mmCIF file with all atom_site columns, C-alpha atoms and ligand atoms in Angstrom:
data_model
loop_
_atom_site.group_PDB
_atom_site.id
_atom_site.type_symbol
_atom_site.label_atom_id
_atom_site.label_alt_id
_atom_site.label_comp_id
_atom_site.label_asym_id
_atom_site.label_entity_id
_atom_site.label_seq_id
_atom_site.pdbx_PDB_ins_code
_atom_site.Cartn_x
_atom_site.Cartn_y
_atom_site.Cartn_z
_atom_site.occupancy
_atom_site.B_iso_or_equiv
_atom_site.pdbx_formal_charge
_atom_site.auth_seq_id
_atom_site.auth_comp_id
_atom_site.auth_asym_id
_atom_site.auth_atom_id
_atom_site.pdbx_PDB_model_num
ATOM   1   C CA  . VAL A 1 1   ? 0.000  0.000  0.000   1.00 0.00 ? 14  VAL A CA  1
ATOM   2   C CA  . LYS A 1 2   ? 1.303  3.438  -0.923  1.00 0.00 ? 15  LYS A CA  1
ATOM   3   C CA  . HIS A 1 3   ? 0.445  6.521  1.082   1.00 0.00 ? 16  HIS A CA  1
ATOM   4   C CA  . PRO A 1 4   ? -0.041 9.517  -1.203  1.00 0.00 ? 17  PRO A CA  1
ATOM   5   C CA  . LEU A 1 5   ? 1.233  12.930 -0.162  1.00 0.00 ? 18  LEU A CA  1
ATOM   6   C CA  . SER A 1 6   ? -0.993 16.000 -0.526  1.00 0.00 ? 19  SER A CA  1
ATOM   7   C CA  . ASN A 1 7   ? 1.393  17.355 -3.161  1.00 0.00 ? 20  ASN A CA  1
ATOM   8   C CA  . ARG A 1 8   ? 4.029  16.059 -5.527  1.00 0.00 ? 21  ARG A CA  1
ATOM   9   C CA  . TRP A 1 9   ? 7.510  17.228 -4.475  1.00 0.00 ? 22  TRP A CA  1
ATOM   10  C CA  . THR A 1 10  ? 10.731 17.615 -6.447  1.00 0.00 ? 23  THR A CA  1
ATOM   11  C CA  . LEU A 1 11  ? 14.192 17.348 -4.924  1.00 0.00 ? 24  LEU A CA  1
ATOM   12  C CA  . TRP A 1 12  ? 16.882 19.617 -6.378  1.00 0.00 ? 25  TRP A CA  1
ATOM   13  C CA  . PHE A 1 13  ? 20.602 19.818 -5.684  1.00 0.00 ? 26  PHE A CA  1
ATOM   14  C CA  . THR A 1 14  ? 23.045 22.692 -6.118  1.00 0.00 ? 27  THR A CA  1
ATOM   15  C CA  . LYS A 1 15  ? 26.502 21.412 -6.978  1.00 0.00 ? 28  LYS A CA  1
ATOM   16  C CA  . PRO A 1 16  ? 29.373 23.318 -5.411  1.00 0.00 ? 29  PRO A CA  1
ATOM   17  C CA  . SER A 1 17  ? 30.929 25.658 -7.933  1.00 0.00 ? 30  SER A CA  1
ATOM   18  C CA  . SER A 1 18  ? 34.234 24.371 -9.255  1.00 0.00 ? 31  SER A CA  1
ATOM   19  C CA  . GLY A 1 19  ? 35.547 27.744 -10.372 1.00 0.00 ? 32  GLY A CA  1
ATOM   20  C CA  . LYS A 1 20  ? 34.713 31.211 -11.588 1.00 0.00 ? 33  LYS A CA  1
ATOM   21  C CA  . GLY A 1 21  ? 33.006 30.304 -14.848 1.00 0.00 ? 34  GLY A CA  1
ATOM   22  C CA  . ASP A 1 22  ? 30.065 28.478 -13.255 1.00 0.00 ? 35  ASP A CA  1
ATOM   23  C CA  . ASN A 1 23  ? 26.759 30.220 -13.081 1.00 0.00 ? 36  ASN A CA  1
ATOM   24  C CA  . TRP A 1 24  ? 23.747 29.361 -10.970 1.00 0.00 ? 37  TRP A CA  1
ATOM   25  C CA  . ASN A 1 25  ? 21.922 27.642 -13.836 1.00 0.00 ? 38  ASN A CA  1
ATOM   26  C CA  . ASP A 1 26  ? 24.767 25.220 -14.513 1.00 0.00 ? 39  ASP A CA  1
ATOM   27  C CA  . LEU A 1 27  ? 24.912 24.232 -10.859 1.00 0.00 ? 40  LEU A CA  1
ATOM   28  C CA  . LEU A 1 28  ? 21.217 23.681 -10.096 1.00 0.00 ? 41  LEU A CA  1
ATOM   29  C CA  . LYS A 1 29  ? 20.115 20.117 -10.889 1.00 0.00 ? 42  LYS A CA  1
ATOM   30  C CA  . GLU A 1 30  ? 16.689 18.506 -10.691 1.00 0.00 ? 43  GLU A CA  1
ATOM   31  C CA  . VAL A 1 31  ? 17.040 15.128 -8.940  1.00 0.00 ? 44  VAL A CA  1
ATOM   32  C CA  . ILE A 1 32  ? 13.659 13.389 -8.632  1.00 0.00 ? 45  ILE A CA  1
ATOM   33  C CA  . THR A 1 33  ? 9.924  13.901 -8.112  1.00 0.00 ? 46  THR A CA  1
ATOM   34  C CA  . PHE A 1 34  ? 7.856  11.770 -5.730  1.00 0.00 ? 47  PHE A CA  1
ATOM   35  C CA  . GLU A 1 35  ? 4.258  11.604 -4.539  1.00 0.00 ? 48  GLU A CA  1
ATOM   36  C CA  . THR A 1 36  ? 4.071  9.009  -1.773  1.00 0.00 ? 49  THR A CA  1
ATOM   37  C CA  . VAL A 1 37  ? 5.544  8.568  1.708   1.00 0.00 ? 50  VAL A CA  1
ATOM   38  C CA  . GLU A 1 38  ? 7.238  5.366  0.568   1.00 0.00 ? 51  GLU A CA  1
ATOM   39  C CA  . GLU A 1 39  ? 8.871  7.075  -2.402  1.00 0.00 ? 52  GLU A CA  1
ATOM   40  C CA  . PHE A 1 40  ? 10.120 9.834  -0.097  1.00 0.00 ? 53  PHE A CA  1
ATOM   41  C CA  . TRP A 1 41  ? 11.919 7.288  2.136   1.00 0.00 ? 54  TRP A CA  1
ATOM   42  C CA  . GLY A 1 42  ? 13.307 5.572  -0.944  1.00 0.00 ? 55  GLY A CA  1
ATOM   43  C CA  . VAL A 1 43  ? 14.827 8.844  -2.078  1.00 0.00 ? 56  VAL A CA  1
ATOM   44  C CA  . TYR A 1 44  ? 15.994 9.793  1.416   1.00 0.00 ? 57  TYR A CA  1
ATOM   45  C CA  . ASN A 1 45  ? 17.755 6.465  1.926   1.00 0.00 ? 58  ASN A CA  1
ATOM   46  C CA  . ASN A 1 46  ? 19.642 6.783  -1.340  1.00 0.00 ? 59  ASN A CA  1
ATOM   47  C CA  . ILE A 1 47  ? 21.055 10.294 -1.242  1.00 0.00 ? 60  ILE A CA  1
ATOM   48  C CA  . ALA A 1 48  ? 24.001 11.733 0.667   1.00 0.00 ? 61  ALA A CA  1
ATOM   49  C CA  . PRO A 1 49  ? 23.117 13.190 4.069   1.00 0.00 ? 62  PRO A CA  1
ATOM   50  C CA  . VAL A 1 50  ? 23.621 16.959 4.402   1.00 0.00 ? 63  VAL A CA  1
ATOM   51  C CA  . SER A 1 51  ? 26.499 16.352 6.820   1.00 0.00 ? 64  SER A CA  1
ATOM   52  C CA  . GLU A 1 52  ? 28.450 14.678 3.993   1.00 0.00 ? 65  GLU A CA  1
ATOM   53  C CA  . LEU A 1 53  ? 27.893 17.359 1.341   1.00 0.00 ? 66  LEU A CA  1
ATOM   54  C CA  . ALA A 1 54  ? 30.730 19.607 0.216   1.00 0.00 ? 67  ALA A CA  1
ATOM   55  C CA  . LEU A 1 55  ? 30.731 23.306 1.094   1.00 0.00 ? 68  LEU A CA  1
ATOM   56  C CA  . LYS A 1 56  ? 28.469 25.416 -1.168  1.00 0.00 ? 69  LYS A CA  1
ATOM   57  C CA  . SER A 1 57  ? 26.059 22.534 -1.774  1.00 0.00 ? 70  SER A CA  1
ATOM   58  C CA  . ASP A 1 58  ? 22.297 22.967 -1.329  1.00 0.00 ? 71  ASP A CA  1
ATOM   59  C CA  . TYR A 1 59  ? 19.307 20.643 -1.235  1.00 0.00 ? 72  TYR A CA  1
ATOM   60  C CA  . HIS A 1 60  ? 15.976 22.149 -2.254  1.00 0.00 ? 73  HIS A CA  1
ATOM   61  C CA  . LEU A 1 61  ? 12.670 20.304 -1.819  1.00 0.00 ? 74  LEU A CA  1
ATOM   62  C CA  . PHE A 1 62  ? 9.956  22.165 -3.738  1.00 0.00 ? 75  PHE A CA  1
ATOM   63  C CA  . LYS A 1 63  ? 6.415  21.560 -4.866  1.00 0.00 ? 76  LYS A CA  1
ATOM   64  C CA  . GLU A 1 64  ? 6.449  20.075 -8.349  1.00 0.00 ? 77  GLU A CA  1
ATOM   65  C CA  . GLY A 1 65  ? 6.403  22.806 -10.974 1.00 0.00 ? 78  GLY A CA  1
ATOM   66  C CA  . VAL A 1 66  ? 8.143  25.432 -8.828  1.00 0.00 ? 79  VAL A CA  1
ATOM   67  C CA  . ARG A 1 67  ? 11.837 25.941 -9.541  1.00 0.00 ? 80  ARG A CA  1
ATOM   68  C CA  . PRO A 1 68  ? 13.831 26.731 -6.361  1.00 0.00 ? 81  PRO A CA  1
ATOM   69  C CA  . GLU A 1 69  ? 14.757 30.157 -7.696  1.00 0.00 ? 82  GLU A CA  1
ATOM   70  C CA  . TRP A 1 70  ? 13.770 33.762 -6.970  1.00 0.00 ? 83  TRP A CA  1
ATOM   71  C CA  . GLU A 1 71  ? 12.901 34.161 -10.673 1.00 0.00 ? 84  GLU A CA  1
ATOM   72  C CA  . ASP A 1 72  ? 10.212 31.476 -10.715 1.00 0.00 ? 85  ASP A CA  1
ATOM   73  C CA  . PRO A 1 73  ? 6.759  33.064 -11.229 1.00 0.00 ? 86  PRO A CA  1
ATOM   74  C CA  . GLN A 1 74  ? 5.567  31.482 -7.982  1.00 0.00 ? 87  GLN A CA  1
ATOM   75  C CA  . ASN A 1 75  ? 8.570  32.782 -6.006  1.00 0.00 ? 88  ASN A CA  1
ATOM   76  C CA  . LYS A 1 76  ? 9.230  36.197 -7.482  1.00 0.00 ? 89  LYS A CA  1
ATOM   77  C CA  . HIS A 1 77  ? 6.828  38.009 -5.130  1.00 0.00 ? 90  HIS A CA  1
ATOM   78  C CA  . GLY A 1 78  ? 7.801  35.821 -2.191  1.00 0.00 ? 91  GLY A CA  1
ATOM   79  C CA  . GLY A 1 79  ? 10.376 35.435 0.524   1.00 0.00 ? 92  GLY A CA  1
ATOM   80  C CA  . LYS A 1 80  ? 11.710 33.039 3.082   1.00 0.00 ? 93  LYS A CA  1
ATOM   81  C CA  . TRP A 1 81  ? 12.000 32.247 6.756   1.00 0.00 ? 94  TRP A CA  1
ATOM   82  C CA  . SER A 1 82  ? 15.526 31.147 7.526   1.00 0.00 ? 95  SER A CA  1
ATOM   83  C CA  . TYR A 1 83  ? 17.935 30.324 10.297  1.00 0.00 ? 96  TYR A CA  1
ATOM   84  C CA  . GLN A 1 84  ? 21.674 29.817 10.326  1.00 0.00 ? 97  GLN A CA  1
ATOM   85  C CA  . PHE A 1 85  ? 23.187 27.146 12.559  1.00 0.00 ? 98  PHE A CA  1
ATOM   86  C CA  . LYS A 1 86  ? 26.661 28.482 13.240  1.00 0.00 ? 99  LYS A CA  1
ATOM   87  C CA  . GLU A 1 87  ? 27.839 25.752 15.617  1.00 0.00 ? 100 GLU A CA  1
ATOM   88  C CA  . LYS A 1 88  ? 28.350 23.346 12.748  1.00 0.00 ? 101 LYS A CA  1
ATOM   89  C CA  . ARG A 1 89  ? 30.096 20.680 14.791  1.00 0.00 ? 102 ARG A CA  1
ATOM   90  C CA  . SER A 1 90  ? 27.501 20.445 17.539  1.00 0.00 ? 103 SER A CA  1
ATOM   91  C CA  . VAL A 1 91  ? 24.352 20.588 15.422  1.00 0.00 ? 104 VAL A CA  1
ATOM   92  C CA  . ASN A 1 92  ? 22.671 17.466 14.042  1.00 0.00 ? 105 ASN A CA  1
ATOM   93  C CA  . ILE A 1 93  ? 21.943 18.912 10.616  1.00 0.00 ? 106 ILE A CA  1
ATOM   94  C CA  . ASP A 1 94  ? 20.814 15.569 9.174   1.00 0.00 ? 107 ASP A CA  1
ATOM   95  C CA  . GLU A 1 95  ? 18.039 15.310 11.748  1.00 0.00 ? 108 GLU A CA  1
ATOM   96  C CA  . ILE A 1 96  ? 17.114 18.988 11.335  1.00 0.00 ? 109 ILE A CA  1
ATOM   97  C CA  . TRP A 1 97  ? 16.863 18.677 7.553   1.00 0.00 ? 110 TRP A CA  1
ATOM   98  C CA  . LEU A 1 98  ? 14.851 15.446 7.838   1.00 0.00 ? 111 LEU A CA  1
ATOM   99  C CA  . HIS A 1 99  ? 12.383 17.128 10.213  1.00 0.00 ? 112 HIS A CA  1
ATOM   100 C CA  . THR A 1 100 ? 12.195 20.123 7.858   1.00 0.00 ? 113 THR A CA  1
ATOM   101 C CA  . MET A 1 101 ? 11.414 17.917 4.848   1.00 0.00 ? 114 MET A CA  1
ATOM   102 C CA  . LEU A 1 102 ? 8.825  15.912 6.823   1.00 0.00 ? 115 LEU A CA  1
ATOM   103 C CA  . ALA A 1 103 ? 7.119  19.132 7.919   1.00 0.00 ? 116 ALA A CA  1
ATOM   104 C CA  . ALA A 1 104 ? 6.987  20.279 4.286   1.00 0.00 ? 117 ALA A CA  1
ATOM   105 C CA  . ILE A 1 105 ? 5.663  17.067 2.723   1.00 0.00 ? 118 ILE A CA  1
ATOM   106 C CA  . GLY A 1 106 ? 3.403  16.386 5.727   1.00 0.00 ? 119 GLY A CA  1
ATOM   107 C CA  . GLU A 1 107 ? 1.939  19.882 5.231   1.00 0.00 ? 120 GLU A CA  1
ATOM   108 C CA  . THR A 1 108 ? 2.375  20.861 8.878   1.00 0.00 ? 121 THR A CA  1
ATOM   109 C CA  . LEU A 1 109 ? 4.004  24.240 8.196   1.00 0.00 ? 122 LEU A CA  1
ATOM   110 C CA  . GLU A 1 110 ? 0.743  25.858 7.070   1.00 0.00 ? 123 GLU A CA  1
ATOM   111 C CA  . ASP A 1 111 ? -2.958 25.299 6.735   1.00 0.00 ? 124 ASP A CA  1
ATOM   112 C CA  . GLU A 1 112 ? -3.296 23.765 3.311   1.00 0.00 ? 125 GLU A CA  1
ATOM   113 C CA  . GLU A 1 113 ? -5.623 26.459 1.972   1.00 0.00 ? 126 GLU A CA  1
ATOM   114 C CA  . ASP A 1 114 ? -2.920 29.062 2.695   1.00 0.00 ? 127 ASP A CA  1
ATOM   115 C CA  . GLY A 1 115 ? -0.919 27.883 -0.314  1.00 0.00 ? 128 GLY A CA  1
ATOM   116 C CA  . GLU A 1 116 ? 2.121  29.822 0.872   1.00 0.00 ? 129 GLU A CA  1
ATOM   117 C CA  . VAL A 1 117 ? 4.832  27.167 1.258   1.00 0.00 ? 130 VAL A CA  1
ATOM   118 C CA  . MET A 1 118 ? 6.730  26.649 -2.007  1.00 0.00 ? 131 MET A CA  1
ATOM   119 C CA  . GLY A 1 119 ? 9.598  24.603 -0.644  1.00 0.00 ? 132 GLY A CA  1
ATOM   120 C CA  . VAL A 1 120 ? 12.370 24.109 1.882   1.00 0.00 ? 133 VAL A CA  1
ATOM   121 C CA  . VAL A 1 121 ? 16.116 24.564 1.471   1.00 0.00 ? 134 VAL A CA  1
ATOM   122 C CA  . VAL A 1 122 ? 19.352 23.675 3.233   1.00 0.00 ? 135 VAL A CA  1
ATOM   123 C CA  . ASN A 1 123 ? 22.604 25.471 2.386   1.00 0.00 ? 136 ASN A CA  1
ATOM   124 C CA  . VAL A 1 124 ? 25.999 24.058 3.400   1.00 0.00 ? 137 VAL A CA  1
ATOM   125 C CA  . ARG A 1 125 ? 28.380 26.971 3.897   1.00 0.00 ? 138 ARG A CA  1
ATOM   126 C CA  . LYS A 1 126 ? 31.793 27.436 5.468   1.00 0.00 ? 139 LYS A CA  1
ATOM   127 C CA  . ALA A 1 127 ? 30.538 29.218 8.575   1.00 0.00 ? 140 ALA A CA  1
ATOM   128 C CA  . PHE A 1 128 ? 27.029 27.740 8.948   1.00 0.00 ? 141 PHE A CA  1
ATOM   129 C CA  . PHE A 1 129 ? 24.210 25.496 7.803   1.00 0.00 ? 142 PHE A CA  1
ATOM   130 C CA  . ARG A 1 130 ? 21.216 27.605 6.722   1.00 0.00 ? 143 ARG A CA  1
ATOM   131 C CA  . VAL A 1 131 ? 17.730 26.091 6.667   1.00 0.00 ? 144 VAL A CA  1
ATOM   132 C CA  . GLY A 1 132 ? 14.819 27.950 5.079   1.00 0.00 ? 145 GLY A CA  1
ATOM   133 C CA  . VAL A 1 133 ? 11.151 27.817 4.089   1.00 0.00 ? 146 VAL A CA  1
ATOM   134 C CA  . TRP A 1 134 ? 10.202 29.708 0.922   1.00 0.00 ? 147 TRP A CA  1
ATOM   135 C CA  . THR A 1 135 ? 6.809  31.401 0.771   1.00 0.00 ? 148 THR A CA  1
ATOM   136 C CA  . ARG A 1 136 ? 4.827  32.622 -2.219  1.00 0.00 ? 149 ARG A CA  1
ATOM   137 C CA  . THR A 1 137 ? 4.204  36.115 -0.833  1.00 0.00 ? 150 THR A CA  1
ATOM   138 C CA  . ILE A 1 138 ? 5.745  38.518 1.651   1.00 0.00 ? 151 ILE A CA  1
ATOM   139 C CA  . GLY A 1 139 ? 2.384  39.063 3.300   1.00 0.00 ? 152 GLY A CA  1
ATOM   140 C CA  . LYS A 1 140 ? 1.433  42.380 1.814   1.00 0.00 ? 153 LYS A CA  1
ATOM   141 C CA  . HIS A 1 141 ? 0.061  43.979 -1.313  1.00 0.00 ? 154 HIS A CA  1
ATOM   142 C CA  . ILE A 1 142 ? 1.963  43.038 -4.447  1.00 0.00 ? 155 ILE A CA  1
ATOM   143 C CA  . PRO A 1 143 ? 2.164  46.038 -6.771  1.00 0.00 ? 156 PRO A CA  1
ATOM   144 C CA  . GLY A 1 144 ? 1.114  45.707 -10.370 1.00 0.00 ? 157 GLY A CA  1
ATOM   145 C CA  . ARG A 1 145 ? -1.200 42.754 -9.969  1.00 0.00 ? 158 ARG A CA  1
ATOM   146 C CA  . GLY A 1 146 ? -4.480 44.591 -10.434 1.00 0.00 ? 159 GLY A CA  1
ATOM   147 C CA  . ASP A 1 147 ? -6.938 46.419 -8.227  1.00 0.00 ? 160 ASP A CA  1
ATOM   148 C CA  . GLY A 1 148 ? -7.596 44.841 -4.894  1.00 0.00 ? 161 GLY A CA  1
ATOM   149 C CA  . ASP A 1 149 ? -5.214 42.035 -5.666  1.00 0.00 ? 162 ASP A CA  1
ATOM   150 C CA  . ILE A 1 150 ? -3.732 41.534 -2.260  1.00 0.00 ? 163 ILE A CA  1
ATOM   151 C CA  . SER A 1 151 ? -1.123 39.034 -1.162  1.00 0.00 ? 164 SER A CA  1
ATOM   152 C CA  . GLY A 1 152 ? -0.687 37.417 -4.522  1.00 0.00 ? 165 GLY A CA  1
ATOM   153 C CA  . GLY A 1 153 ? -4.292 37.077 -5.531  1.00 0.00 ? 166 GLY A CA  1
ATOM   154 C CA  . LYS A 1 154 ? -5.698 35.209 -2.549  1.00 0.00 ? 167 LYS A CA  1
ATOM   155 C CA  . GLY A 1 155 ? -8.018 38.096 -1.694  1.00 0.00 ? 168 GLY A CA  1
ATOM   156 C CA  . ARG A 1 156 ? -6.412 38.564 1.695   1.00 0.00 ? 169 ARG A CA  1
ATOM   157 C CA  . SER A 1 157 ? -5.882 41.752 3.633   1.00 0.00 ? 170 SER A CA  1
ATOM   158 C CA  . PRO A 1 158 ? -2.232 42.646 4.290   1.00 0.00 ? 171 PRO A CA  1
ATOM   159 C CA  . GLU A 1 159 ? -2.887 41.945 7.988   1.00 0.00 ? 172 GLU A CA  1
ATOM   160 C CA  . LYS A 1 160 ? -4.157 38.441 7.237   1.00 0.00 ? 173 LYS A CA  1
ATOM   161 C CA  . GLY A 1 161 ? -1.284 37.825 4.818   1.00 0.00 ? 174 GLY A CA  1
ATOM   162 C CA  . LYS A 1 162 ? 1.244  38.784 7.461   1.00 0.00 ? 175 LYS A CA  1
ATOM   163 C CA  . GLU A 1 163 ? -0.510 36.662 10.089  1.00 0.00 ? 176 GLU A CA  1
ATOM   164 C CA  . ILE A 1 164 ? -0.271 33.591 7.826   1.00 0.00 ? 177 ILE A CA  1
ATOM   165 C CA  . LEU A 1 165 ? 3.461  34.161 7.331   1.00 0.00 ? 178 LEU A CA  1
ATOM   166 C CA  . MET A 1 166 ? 4.029  34.635 11.060  1.00 0.00 ? 179 MET A CA  1
ATOM   167 C CA  . ALA A 1 167 ? 2.221  31.346 11.745  1.00 0.00 ? 180 ALA A CA  1
ATOM   168 C CA  . ILE A 1 168 ? 4.505  29.578 9.259   1.00 0.00 ? 181 ILE A CA  1
ATOM   169 C CA  . GLY A 1 169 ? 7.539  31.106 10.978  1.00 0.00 ? 182 GLY A CA  1
ATOM   170 C CA  . ARG A 1 170 ? 6.356  29.943 14.401  1.00 0.00 ? 183 ARG A CA  1
ATOM   171 C CA  . ARG A 1 171 ? 5.730  26.393 13.164  1.00 0.00 ? 184 ARG A CA  1
ATOM   172 C CA  . PHE A 1 172 ? 9.105  26.273 11.428  1.00 0.00 ? 185 PHE A CA  1
ATOM   173 C CA  . LYS A 1 173 ? 10.799 27.456 14.630  1.00 0.00 ? 186 LYS A CA  1
ATOM   174 C CA  . GLU A 1 174 ? 9.175  24.535 16.471  1.00 0.00 ? 187 GLU A CA  1
ATOM   175 C CA  . VAL A 1 175 ? 10.354 22.097 13.809  1.00 0.00 ? 188 VAL A CA  1
ATOM   176 C CA  . LEU A 1 176 ? 13.900 23.425 14.265  1.00 0.00 ? 189 LEU A CA  1
ATOM   177 C CA  . GLN A 1 177 ? 13.490 23.153 18.060  1.00 0.00 ? 190 GLN A CA  1
ATOM   178 C CA  . LEU A 1 178 ? 15.043 26.560 18.562  1.00 0.00 ? 191 LEU A CA  1
ATOM   179 C CA  . PRO A 1 179 ? 15.069 28.131 22.014  1.00 0.00 ? 192 PRO A CA  1
ATOM   180 C CA  . ALA A 1 180 ? 12.738 31.135 22.384  1.00 0.00 ? 193 ALA A CA  1
ATOM   181 C CA  . ASN A 1 181 ? 15.646 33.602 22.483  1.00 0.00 ? 194 ASN A CA  1
ATOM   182 C CA  . GLU A 1 182 ? 16.914 32.563 19.027  1.00 0.00 ? 195 GLU A CA  1
ATOM   183 C CA  . ALA A 1 183 ? 15.355 34.501 16.140  1.00 0.00 ? 196 ALA A CA  1
ATOM   184 C CA  . LEU A 1 184 ? 14.163 33.144 12.822  1.00 0.00 ? 197 LEU A CA  1
ATOM   185 C CA  . GLU A 1 185 ? 14.243 35.862 10.176  1.00 0.00 ? 198 GLU A CA  1
ATOM   186 C CA  . PHE A 1 186 ? 12.020 36.577 7.205   1.00 0.00 ? 199 PHE A CA  1
ATOM   187 C CA  . SER A 1 187 ? 13.316 38.337 4.097   1.00 0.00 ? 200 SER A CA  1
ATOM   188 C CA  . GLY A 1 188 ? 11.843 39.004 0.668   1.00 0.00 ? 201 GLY A CA  1
ATOM   189 C CA  . HIS A 1 189 ? 13.549 37.460 -2.368  1.00 0.00 ? 202 HIS A CA  1
ATOM   190 C CA  . THR A 1 190 ? 13.681 40.817 -4.143  1.00 0.00 ? 203 THR A CA  1
ATOM   191 C CA  . GLU A 1 191 ? 16.047 42.099 -1.488  1.00 0.00 ? 204 GLU A CA  1
ATOM   192 C CA  . SER A 1 192 ? 18.057 38.880 -1.689  1.00 0.00 ? 205 SER A CA  1
ATOM   193 C CA  . ALA A 1 193 ? 18.419 39.284 -5.442  1.00 0.00 ? 206 ALA A CA  1
ATOM   194 C CA  . HIS A 1 194 ? 19.399 42.936 -5.131  1.00 0.00 ? 207 HIS A CA  1
ATOM   195 C CA  . SER A 1 195 ? 21.921 42.450 -2.379  1.00 0.00 ? 208 SER A CA  1
ATOM   196 C CA  . GLY A 1 196 ? 23.343 39.481 -4.315  1.00 0.00 ? 209 GLY A CA  1
ATOM   197 C CA  . SER A 1 197 ? 22.959 37.292 -1.272  1.00 0.00 ? 210 SER A CA  1
ATOM   198 C CA  . SER A 1 198 ? 20.455 35.733 1.056   1.00 0.00 ? 211 SER A CA  1
ATOM   199 C CA  . ARG A 1 199 ? 21.892 37.736 3.891   1.00 0.00 ? 212 ARG A CA  1
ATOM   200 C CA  . ALA A 1 200 ? 19.361 40.486 3.308   1.00 0.00 ? 213 ALA A CA  1
ATOM   201 C CA  . ARG A 1 201 ? 17.866 42.641 6.018   1.00 0.00 ? 214 ARG A CA  1
ATOM   202 C CA  . ALA A 1 202 ? 15.154 40.903 8.013   1.00 0.00 ? 215 ALA A CA  1
ATOM   203 C CA  . LYS A 1 203 ? 11.620 42.291 7.840   1.00 0.00 ? 216 LYS A CA  1
ATOM   204 C CA  . MET A 1 204 ? 10.020 40.019 10.404  1.00 0.00 ? 217 MET A CA  1
ATOM   205 C CA  . THR A 1 205 ? 11.365 37.778 13.120  1.00 0.00 ? 218 THR A CA  1
ATOM   206 C CA  . VAL A 1 206 ? 9.798  35.072 15.208  1.00 0.00 ? 219 VAL A CA  1
HETATM 207 P P1  . M7G B 2 .   ? 22.674 31.749 -1.486  1.00 0.00 ? 318 M7G B P1  1
HETATM 208 O O1  . M7G B 2 .   ? 22.999 30.329 -1.683  1.00 0.00 ? 318 M7G B O1  1
HETATM 209 O O2  . M7G B 2 .   ? 21.236 32.059 -1.341  1.00 0.00 ? 318 M7G B O2  1
HETATM 210 O O3  . M7G B 2 .   ? 23.416 32.340 -0.174  1.00 0.00 ? 318 M7G B O3  1
HETATM 211 O O4  . M7G B 2 .   ? 23.199 32.598 -2.703  1.00 0.00 ? 318 M7G B O4  1
HETATM 212 P P2  . M7G B 2 .   ? 24.971 32.470 0.263   1.00 0.00 ? 318 M7G B P2  1
HETATM 213 O O5  . M7G B 2 .   ? 25.379 33.849 -0.170  1.00 0.00 ? 318 M7G B O5  1
HETATM 214 O O6  . M7G B 2 .   ? 24.943 32.331 1.740   1.00 0.00 ? 318 M7G B O6  1
HETATM 215 O O7  . M7G B 2 .   ? 25.753 31.388 -0.403  1.00 0.00 ? 318 M7G B O7  1
HETATM 216 C C1  . M7G B 2 .   ? 24.483 32.437 -3.220  1.00 0.00 ? 318 M7G B C1  1
HETATM 217 C C2  . M7G B 2 .   ? 24.524 32.835 -4.670  1.00 0.00 ? 318 M7G B C2  1
HETATM 218 O O8  . M7G B 2 .   ? 23.861 31.842 -5.465  1.00 0.00 ? 318 M7G B O8  1
HETATM 219 C C3  . M7G B 2 .   ? 23.797 34.133 -5.005  1.00 0.00 ? 318 M7G B C3  1
HETATM 220 O O9  . M7G B 2 .   ? 24.605 35.255 -4.840  1.00 0.00 ? 318 M7G B O9  1
HETATM 221 C C4  . M7G B 2 .   ? 23.448 33.905 -6.463  1.00 0.00 ? 318 M7G B C4  1
HETATM 222 O O10 . M7G B 2 .   ? 24.567 34.143 -7.282  1.00 0.00 ? 318 M7G B O10 1
HETATM 223 C C5  . M7G B 2 .   ? 23.142 32.422 -6.506  1.00 0.00 ? 318 M7G B C5  1
HETATM 224 N N1  . M7G B 2 .   ? 21.708 32.172 -6.298  1.00 0.00 ? 318 M7G B N1  1
HETATM 225 C C6  . M7G B 2 .   ? 21.117 31.660 -5.202  1.00 0.00 ? 318 M7G B C6  1
HETATM 226 N N2  . M7G B 2 .   ? 19.780 31.569 -5.404  1.00 0.00 ? 318 M7G B N2  1
HETATM 227 C C7  . M7G B 2 .   ? 18.821 31.055 -4.455  1.00 0.00 ? 318 M7G B C7  1
HETATM 228 C C8  . M7G B 2 .   ? 19.512 32.041 -6.647  1.00 0.00 ? 318 M7G B C8  1
HETATM 229 C C9  . M7G B 2 .   ? 18.309 32.188 -7.396  1.00 0.00 ? 318 M7G B C9  1
HETATM 230 O O11 . M7G B 2 .   ? 17.210 31.879 -6.954  1.00 0.00 ? 318 M7G B O11 1
HETATM 231 N N3  . M7G B 2 .   ? 18.452 32.710 -8.633  1.00 0.00 ? 318 M7G B N3  1
HETATM 232 C C10 . M7G B 2 .   ? 19.669 33.090 -9.132  1.00 0.00 ? 318 M7G B C10 1
HETATM 233 N N4  . M7G B 2 .   ? 19.732 33.607 -10.350 1.00 0.00 ? 318 M7G B N4  1
HETATM 234 N N5  . M7G B 2 .   ? 20.819 32.944 -8.453  1.00 0.00 ? 318 M7G B N5  1
HETATM 235 C C11 . M7G B 2 .   ? 20.745 32.422 -7.207  1.00 0.00 ? 318 M7G B C11 1
#
């Protein structure tokens, strides 16, 4: 018996850059799409754990049809909640990433009708592991999408949009088992793209 997931999910991998000539598009690789719990474990049991990946690698687990990029139509008005684990030696990143993926595919990060969660990401960097949840909106009016088109066309008020994002942040913080005094930060992708890095200024914290 196979247990279907609510959505189909695609795993992506960013290869570490080998030199200067590589651009983002050459490094980002689609790995596999799955739609059942059993297929998820099959994939999980056959890929390298995060703790064994080289520096500058990423895993991205996104809803099928959404590329794990700022430029994707479903991401370009969005942002992400993220946290950097700086004590790389003491943190169990494999367990943290597993819990993050299970929260995504088990749809526990949001109420399903919210339709905000696009995917989850882990970045392996020299000074930290960064784990993030990408959302479709930044919880406010998106300019240029027509009259009254609030929060990406879901007919929400900016207050409601923000509340939904805050709830996702709080649930993600629980998944990461962070102490209350540690802050998860939200930032819009537009800022990330402009600053040339994900280390953009935080708009919300939880
Ligand atoms: P990062 O991996 O988000 O953070 O971005 P880091 O600075 O901590 O490593 C690293 C670099 O990868 C960026 O400066 C971009 O050159 C590239 N990059 C990352 N993302 C998520 C994207 C993306 O969505 N689109 C494009 N075009 N480049 C990206």
